Tab-separated table of C-alpha atoms and ligand atoms in Angstrom:
chain	number	residue	atom	x	y	z
A	1	MET	CA	90.921	125.353	96.159
A	2	LYS	CA	92.295	122.881	98.717
A	3	LYS	CA	95.990	122.093	98.418
A	4	ILE	CA	97.613	118.665	98.612
A	5	LEU	CA	101.308	118.067	99.162
A	6	VAL	CA	102.631	114.613	98.214
A	7	THR	CA	106.055	113.682	99.604
A	8	GLY	CA	108.165	110.841	98.180
A	9	SER	CA	106.406	111.464	94.861
A	10	LEU	CA	108.808	109.411	92.712
A	11	GLY	CA	107.972	106.210	94.618
A	12	GLN	CA	105.295	103.651	93.721
A	13	LEU	CA	102.435	105.251	95.621
A	14	GLY	CA	103.533	108.805	94.821
A	15	LYS	CA	103.443	108.020	91.098
A	16	CYS	CA	100.040	106.318	91.357
A	17	LEU	CA	98.637	109.376	93.142
A	18	GLN	CA	99.861	111.473	90.214
A	19	ASP	CA	98.259	109.030	87.758
A	20	ILE	CA	94.781	109.496	89.253
A	21	SER	CA	94.976	113.197	90.077
A	22	ASN	CA	93.045	114.185	86.934
A	23	GLN	CA	90.024	112.377	88.433
A	24	TYR	CA	90.290	114.695	91.440
A	25	SER	CA	90.777	118.028	89.698
A	26	ASP	CA	89.296	120.112	92.527
A	27	PHE	CA	92.674	120.197	94.247
A	28	GLU	CA	95.957	121.983	93.710
A	29	TYR	CA	98.783	119.449	93.950
A	30	LYS	CA	102.472	119.715	94.691
A	31	TYR	CA	104.562	116.557	94.238
A	32	VAL	CA	108.001	116.498	95.792
A	33	ASP	CA	110.675	113.875	96.338
A	34	ILE	CA	113.895	114.035	98.326
A	35	ASP	CA	115.628	116.423	95.880
A	36	GLU	CA	113.038	119.094	96.567
A	37	LEU	CA	111.892	118.161	100.069
A	38	ASP	CA	113.904	115.900	102.339
A	39	ILE	CA	111.569	114.839	105.144
A	40	CYS	CA	114.605	114.417	107.423
A	41	ASP	CA	115.194	118.178	107.243
A	42	SER	CA	112.759	119.865	109.643
A	43	LYS	CA	113.773	123.423	108.678
A	44	GLN	CA	113.270	122.698	104.971
A	45	ILE	CA	109.809	121.272	105.705
A	46	LEU	CA	108.788	124.306	107.760
A	47	ASP	CA	109.945	126.662	104.985
A	48	PHE	CA	108.070	124.581	102.422
A	49	PHE	CA	104.867	124.601	104.489
A	50	HIS	CA	105.242	128.347	105.039
A	51	ASP	CA	105.258	128.892	101.259
A	52	PHE	CA	102.705	126.291	100.116
A	53	LYS	CA	100.431	125.995	103.178
A	54	PRO	CA	98.954	122.591	102.277
A	55	ASP	CA	95.521	121.549	103.552
A	56	PHE	CA	96.566	117.894	103.260
A	57	CYS	CA	99.979	116.268	103.248
A	58	ILE	CA	100.182	112.702	101.917
A	59	ASN	CA	103.433	111.237	103.145
A	60	THR	CA	104.499	108.429	100.837
A	61	ALA	CA	108.216	109.093	101.470
A	62	ALA	CA	109.886	106.230	103.290
A	63	TYR	CA	112.947	104.066	103.637
A	64	THR	CA	111.489	100.850	102.201
A	65	ALA	CA	114.548	98.582	101.771
A	66	VAL	CA	113.401	96.046	104.385
A	67	ASP	CA	116.522	93.845	104.376
A	68	LYS	CA	119.022	96.700	104.028
A	69	ALA	CA	117.434	98.405	107.038
A	70	GLU	CA	118.802	95.660	109.312
A	71	GLU	CA	122.278	97.193	108.780
A	72	ASP	CA	121.266	100.722	107.865
A	73	THR	CA	119.307	101.195	111.118
A	74	GLN	CA	120.079	104.883	111.584
A	75	LYS	CA	118.920	105.792	108.077
A	76	ALA	CA	115.710	103.758	108.415
A	77	PHE	CA	114.833	105.525	111.681
A	78	ASP	CA	115.872	108.946	110.311
A	79	VAL	CA	113.411	108.682	107.427
A	80	ASN	CA	110.603	106.515	108.819
A	81	ALA	CA	110.517	107.806	112.397
A	82	ASN	CA	112.109	111.293	112.458
A	83	GLY	CA	110.818	112.156	108.984
A	84	ALA	CA	107.268	111.375	110.122
A	85	LYS	CA	107.840	113.437	113.292
A	86	ASN	CA	109.105	116.429	111.280
A	87	LEU	CA	106.057	116.340	109.018
A	88	ALA	CA	103.673	116.026	111.984
A	89	GLU	CA	105.222	119.104	113.623
A	90	SER	CA	104.849	121.235	110.480
A	91	CYS	CA	101.309	119.919	109.933
A	92	LEU	CA	100.418	120.983	113.471
A	93	GLU	CA	101.782	124.471	112.884
A	94	TYR	CA	99.946	124.947	109.582
A	95	ASN	CA	96.703	123.099	110.474
A	96	THR	CA	97.415	120.512	107.784
A	97	VAL	CA	95.835	117.045	107.841
A	98	LEU	CA	98.553	114.394	107.555
A	99	ILE	CA	97.856	111.170	105.679
A	100	HIS	CA	100.765	108.903	106.527
A	101	ILE	CA	101.365	105.441	105.094
A	102	SER	CA	102.522	102.650	107.349
A	103	THR	CA	102.851	98.909	107.080
A	104	ASP	CA	101.659	95.443	108.097
A	105	PHE	CA	105.292	94.896	109.212
A	106	VAL	CA	104.506	96.703	112.491
A	107	PHE	CA	102.929	93.363	113.526
A	108	ASP	CA	104.794	90.218	114.559
A	109	GLY	CA	102.543	87.851	112.616
A	110	ALA	CA	101.577	85.717	115.622
A	111	LYS	CA	97.831	86.110	114.960
A	112	THR	CA	95.850	83.741	112.771
A	113	THR	CA	92.952	86.107	112.064
A	114	PRO	CA	93.132	89.504	110.297
A	115	TYR	CA	94.873	92.304	112.204
A	116	LYS	CA	92.617	95.077	113.451
A	117	GLU	CA	93.720	98.649	114.140
A	118	SER	CA	93.255	97.898	117.859
A	119	ASP	CA	95.834	95.061	117.791
A	120	PHE	CA	99.035	96.207	119.417
A	121	PRO	CA	102.106	96.315	117.131
A	122	ASN	CA	105.182	94.271	117.935
A	123	PRO	CA	107.622	94.683	115.017
A	124	ILE	CA	110.197	91.965	114.352
A	125	SER	CA	112.407	93.923	111.919
A	126	ILE	CA	114.222	97.273	111.936
A	127	TYR	CA	112.001	98.500	109.114
A	128	GLY	CA	108.859	97.549	111.068
A	129	ALA	CA	110.226	99.147	114.242
A	130	SER	CA	111.121	102.384	112.426
A	131	LYS	CA	107.643	102.615	110.886
A	132	TRP	CA	105.973	101.954	114.272
A	133	GLU	CA	108.138	104.691	115.821
A	134	GLY	CA	106.941	107.062	113.075
A	135	GLU	CA	103.320	106.188	113.860
A	136	LYS	CA	103.840	106.890	117.568
A	137	HIS	CA	105.398	110.306	116.849
A	138	ILE	CA	102.420	111.285	114.683
A	139	GLN	CA	99.894	110.054	117.255
A	140	SER	CA	101.520	112.056	120.030
A	141	ILE	CA	102.036	115.289	118.045
A	142	LEU	CA	99.142	115.698	115.642
A	143	PRO	CA	95.436	115.046	116.339
A	144	LYS	CA	94.474	115.578	112.669
A	145	HIS	CA	96.106	112.521	111.138
A	146	PHE	CA	95.243	109.408	109.213
A	147	ILE	CA	97.751	106.572	109.456
A	148	ILE	CA	96.998	104.004	106.770
A	149	ARG	CA	98.723	100.652	107.162
A	150	THR	CA	99.015	98.694	103.946
A	151	SER	CA	100.720	95.510	102.752
A	152	TRP	CA	102.552	93.916	99.796
A	153	LEU	CA	102.328	97.017	97.591
A	154	TYR	CA	102.864	96.715	93.836
A	155	SER	CA	102.522	99.031	90.838
A	156	PRO	CA	104.063	99.598	87.403
A	157	TYR	CA	106.701	101.744	89.182
A	158	GLY	CA	109.776	101.202	91.355
A	159	SER	CA	110.645	97.760	92.621
A	160	ASN	CA	108.047	95.301	93.860
A	161	PHE	CA	107.221	91.583	93.860
A	162	VAL	CA	105.205	91.639	90.613
A	163	LYS	CA	108.005	93.318	88.683
A	164	THR	CA	110.623	91.024	90.230
A	165	MET	CA	108.679	87.882	89.258
A	166	LEU	CA	108.180	89.107	85.683
A	167	ARG	CA	111.865	90.019	85.389
A	168	LEU	CA	113.054	86.662	86.744
A	169	ALA	CA	110.741	84.813	84.363
A	170	GLU	CA	112.625	86.352	81.421
A	171	THR	CA	115.743	84.321	82.236
A	172	ARG	CA	114.554	81.379	84.362
A	173	THR	CA	112.487	78.288	83.633
A	174	GLU	CA	112.059	77.419	87.316
A	175	LEU	CA	111.455	79.555	90.419
A	176	SER	CA	111.090	78.737	94.129
A	177	VAL	CA	108.771	80.976	96.134
A	178	VAL	CA	107.906	81.009	99.849
A	179	ASN	CA	104.494	79.502	100.597
A	180	ASP	CA	104.216	79.862	104.389
A	181	GLN	CA	103.965	83.652	104.712
A	182	ILE	CA	100.372	84.790	104.386
A	183	GLY	CA	99.256	88.332	103.579
A	184	THR	CA	97.383	90.407	101.017
A	185	PRO	CA	98.762	92.157	97.930
A	186	THR	CA	97.760	95.775	97.416
A	187	ASN	CA	97.564	97.436	94.035
A	188	ALA	CA	99.056	100.903	94.693
A	189	LEU	CA	96.445	102.447	92.369
A	190	ASP	CA	93.682	101.104	94.651
A	191	LEU	CA	95.477	102.576	97.659
A	192	ALA	CA	95.857	105.924	95.854
A	193	GLU	CA	92.096	105.865	95.091
A	194	ALA	CA	91.323	105.023	98.721
A	195	ILE	CA	93.420	107.965	99.949
A	196	MET	CA	91.730	110.434	97.601
A	197	HIS	CA	88.324	109.015	98.557
A	198	MET	CA	89.174	109.560	102.243
A	199	ILE	CA	90.278	113.138	101.585
A	200	SER	CA	87.055	113.883	99.681
A	201	LYS	CA	84.934	112.317	102.437
A	202	HIS	CA	86.908	114.212	105.068
A	203	ILE	CA	85.990	117.498	103.408
A	204	LEU	CA	82.340	116.396	103.304
A	205	PHE	CA	82.376	115.401	106.994
A	206	GLU	CA	83.883	118.780	107.904
A	207	GLN	CA	81.358	120.703	105.792
A	208	ARG	CA	78.484	118.842	107.439
A	209	LYS	CA	80.163	119.453	110.783
A	210	GLN	CA	79.657	115.795	111.606
A	211	GLY	CA	81.115	115.358	115.016
A	212	ILE	CA	82.494	111.892	114.358
A	213	ASP	CA	86.031	111.415	115.470
A	214	PHE	CA	87.279	109.888	112.245
A	215	TYR	CA	90.990	110.655	112.609
A	216	GLY	CA	93.343	107.838	113.576
A	217	THR	CA	94.714	104.584	112.213
A	218	TYR	CA	93.199	102.524	109.382
A	219	HIS	CA	94.067	99.321	107.547
A	220	PHE	CA	93.907	99.075	103.767
A	221	SER	CA	94.957	96.332	101.366
A	222	ASN	CA	93.089	94.482	98.651
A	223	GLU	CA	90.533	91.893	99.813
A	224	GLY	CA	91.376	88.204	100.375
A	225	TYR	CA	94.698	86.622	101.255
A	226	CYS	CA	97.421	84.412	99.793
A	227	SER	CA	101.004	83.246	100.195
A	228	TRP	CA	103.870	84.722	98.141
A	229	PHE	CA	103.742	81.442	96.173
A	230	ASP	CA	100.016	81.912	95.400
A	231	PHE	CA	100.728	85.518	94.424
A	232	ALA	CA	103.531	84.483	92.050
A	233	LYS	CA	101.316	81.746	90.525
A	234	LYS	CA	98.576	84.288	89.831
A	235	ILE	CA	101.062	86.787	88.364
A	236	PHE	CA	102.269	84.178	85.850
A	237	GLU	CA	98.738	82.968	85.051
A	238	THR	CA	97.559	86.537	84.475
A	239	ASN	CA	100.488	87.213	82.139
A	240	ASN	CA	100.268	83.836	80.322
A	241	ILE	CA	103.778	82.872	81.401
A	242	LYS	CA	104.673	79.189	81.660
A	243	ILE	CA	107.225	78.526	84.388
A	244	ASN	CA	107.961	75.730	86.819
A	245	LEU	CA	107.007	77.257	90.170
A	246	LYS	CA	108.025	75.481	93.375
A	247	PRO	CA	106.612	76.215	96.861
A	248	ILE	CA	109.279	76.426	99.580
A	249	PRO	CA	109.201	77.177	103.334
A	250	THR	CA	110.647	80.456	104.672
A	251	SER	CA	113.466	78.412	106.245
A	252	ASN	CA	114.730	77.647	102.705
A	253	TYR	CA	114.845	81.346	101.802
A	254	PRO	CA	116.651	83.134	104.649
A	255	THR	CA	116.641	86.942	104.531
A	256	PRO	CA	118.392	89.493	106.816
A	257	ALA	CA	115.029	90.858	108.041
A	258	LYS	CA	112.387	88.655	109.631
A	259	ARG	CA	108.925	88.972	108.102
A	260	PRO	CA	105.580	88.342	109.835
A	261	ILE	CA	104.341	84.851	108.956
A	262	TYR	CA	100.761	86.202	108.895
A	263	SER	CA	99.887	89.842	108.220
A	264	VAL	CA	96.389	89.978	106.737
A	265	LEU	CA	94.785	93.338	107.569
A	266	ASP	CA	91.159	93.715	108.668
A	267	LYS	CA	89.525	96.490	106.622
A	268	THR	CA	86.189	96.704	108.427
A	269	LYS	CA	86.961	100.134	109.933
A	270	ILE	CA	87.935	101.887	106.684
A	271	THR	CA	85.020	100.374	104.753
A	272	ASN	CA	82.465	101.258	107.451
A	273	ILE	CA	83.612	104.825	108.116
A	274	PHE	CA	84.524	105.874	104.574
A	275	GLY	CA	82.133	103.642	102.619
A	276	LEU	CA	84.991	102.205	100.580
A	277	GLU	CA	84.564	99.193	98.344
A	278	VAL	CA	87.726	97.130	98.362
A	279	LYS	CA	88.625	95.031	95.324
A	280	ASN	CA	89.748	91.423	95.655
A	281	TRP	CA	93.515	91.053	95.120
A	282	GLU	CA	93.140	88.653	92.186
A	283	GLU	CA	90.670	90.950	90.467
A	284	SER	CA	92.910	93.962	90.968
A	285	LEU	CA	96.003	92.161	89.690
A	286	LYS	CA	94.230	91.658	86.333
A	287	THR	CA	93.873	95.405	85.871
A	288	HIS	CA	97.530	96.020	86.700
B	301	NAP	N1	106.396	98.647	99.167
B	301	NAP	C1	105.665	97.875	99.965
B	301	NAP	O1	105.506	96.661	99.761
B	301	NAP	C2	104.982	98.489	101.157
B	301	NAP	C3	104.225	97.672	101.997
B	301	NAP	C4	103.596	98.246	103.097
B	301	NAP	C5	103.709	99.610	103.336
B	301	NAP	N2	104.470	100.376	102.505
B	301	NAP	C6	104.564	101.807	102.802
B	301	NAP	O2	103.908	102.496	101.751
B	301	NAP	C7	104.519	103.763	101.531
B	301	NAP	C8	104.824	103.925	100.060
B	301	NAP	O3	105.680	102.862	99.663
B	301	NAP	P1	106.316	102.795	98.217
B	301	NAP	O4	106.495	101.356	97.876
B	301	NAP	O5	105.588	103.706	97.288
B	301	NAP	O6	107.764	103.396	98.532
B	301	NAP	P2	108.947	103.708	97.484
B	301	NAP	O7	108.567	103.277	96.120
B	301	NAP	O8	110.191	103.184	98.110
B	301	NAP	O9	108.960	105.301	97.480
B	301	NAP	C9	109.412	106.054	98.552
B	301	NAP	C10	109.930	107.356	97.999
B	301	NAP	O10	110.395	108.145	99.112
B	301	NAP	C11	111.655	108.696	98.744
B	301	NAP	N3	112.423	109.065	99.924
B	301	NAP	C12	113.305	108.324	100.631
B	301	NAP	N4	113.849	109.050	101.624
B	301	NAP	C13	113.276	110.277	101.538
B	301	NAP	C14	113.435	111.480	102.288
B	301	NAP	N5	114.291	111.565	103.303
B	301	NAP	N6	112.703	112.569	101.935
B	301	NAP	C15	111.853	112.502	100.890
B	301	NAP	N7	111.662	111.401	100.135
B	301	NAP	C16	112.370	110.294	100.467
B	301	NAP	C17	112.295	107.591	97.941
B	301	NAP	O11	113.409	108.064	97.227
B	301	NAP	P3	114.621	107.017	96.901
B	301	NAP	O12	114.025	105.958	96.042
B	301	NAP	O13	115.616	107.895	96.241
B	301	NAP	O14	115.064	106.477	98.239
B	301	NAP	C18	111.142	107.160	97.059
B	301	NAP	O15	111.003	107.974	95.924
B	301	NAP	C19	105.737	103.798	102.448
B	301	NAP	O16	105.403	104.484	103.627
B	301	NAP	C20	105.988	102.341	102.789
B	301	NAP	O17	106.613	102.200	104.049
B	301	NAP	C21	105.086	99.852	101.411
């Protein structure tokens, strides 16, 4: 039975992977968060890999506080860059395939058409820079990797835009939301499904000894695009909440970290190679 190690398992994506694991019962899973496996501790990771010997490691562990990272630079790089490096080194030693999650924030947002995997990153925040550094470590250390960049992740767990909007609506009658940043929401359950689909296909490719070089970087989000304002509007519509929602420009909502003004991800590569069907963001929000 193939073994899967999930790091950062108490986060949004980690929890969603646990939620769907009964649909993929052909695997033995181990879910660990920082208490059990700190990805900043290379010795601890090596010991863990020595004992468990995973076939796949899904790294969902990350420093995700985008604004806080502007001050907490060292911590962001420790987790997002060095943590990724540590995992890549252990994966290399134990012949483990690493599935690492990255972000649309590696891009500067200057494009006006969806970002392809071949577009060169140019992060404009510490968080984005730390995630890009992590990607580069993995690319240089470990041939057997999948880096999956995603965007605007939400789930029933942790903190995310959907939960924030619903919480604010409990006490406010009016809300102002930015309408000039364009991207695509991603239901973390859809991302979890996509990851497990890729792992299953990977095993199939290997069994058939198909010589395609399918390792590398992929983009995954839901289909379509919207502004944060459009996203908020849909969240309230879907939940039958009446609220006075006002569109505002980014300049009226200053944050410590700069965000890309446009970060829609092109999913042609992942859909072509892995035969994935990607749900529209509005459709997926309804099932949330
Ligand atoms: N959230 C988004 O909108 C978004 C968008 C694009 C890409 N992503 C990427 O998607 C992935 C999953 O995101 P998510 O929203 O599920 O993240 P999350 O909810 O913040 O979960 C990350 C988990 O990693 C843990 N962690 C932090 N430092 C660790 C360490 N040194 N060792 C082990 N675990 C550690 C966290 O613990 P603590 O909570 O105790 O810190 C948390 O449980 C991340 O790589 C993120 O960069 C997220």
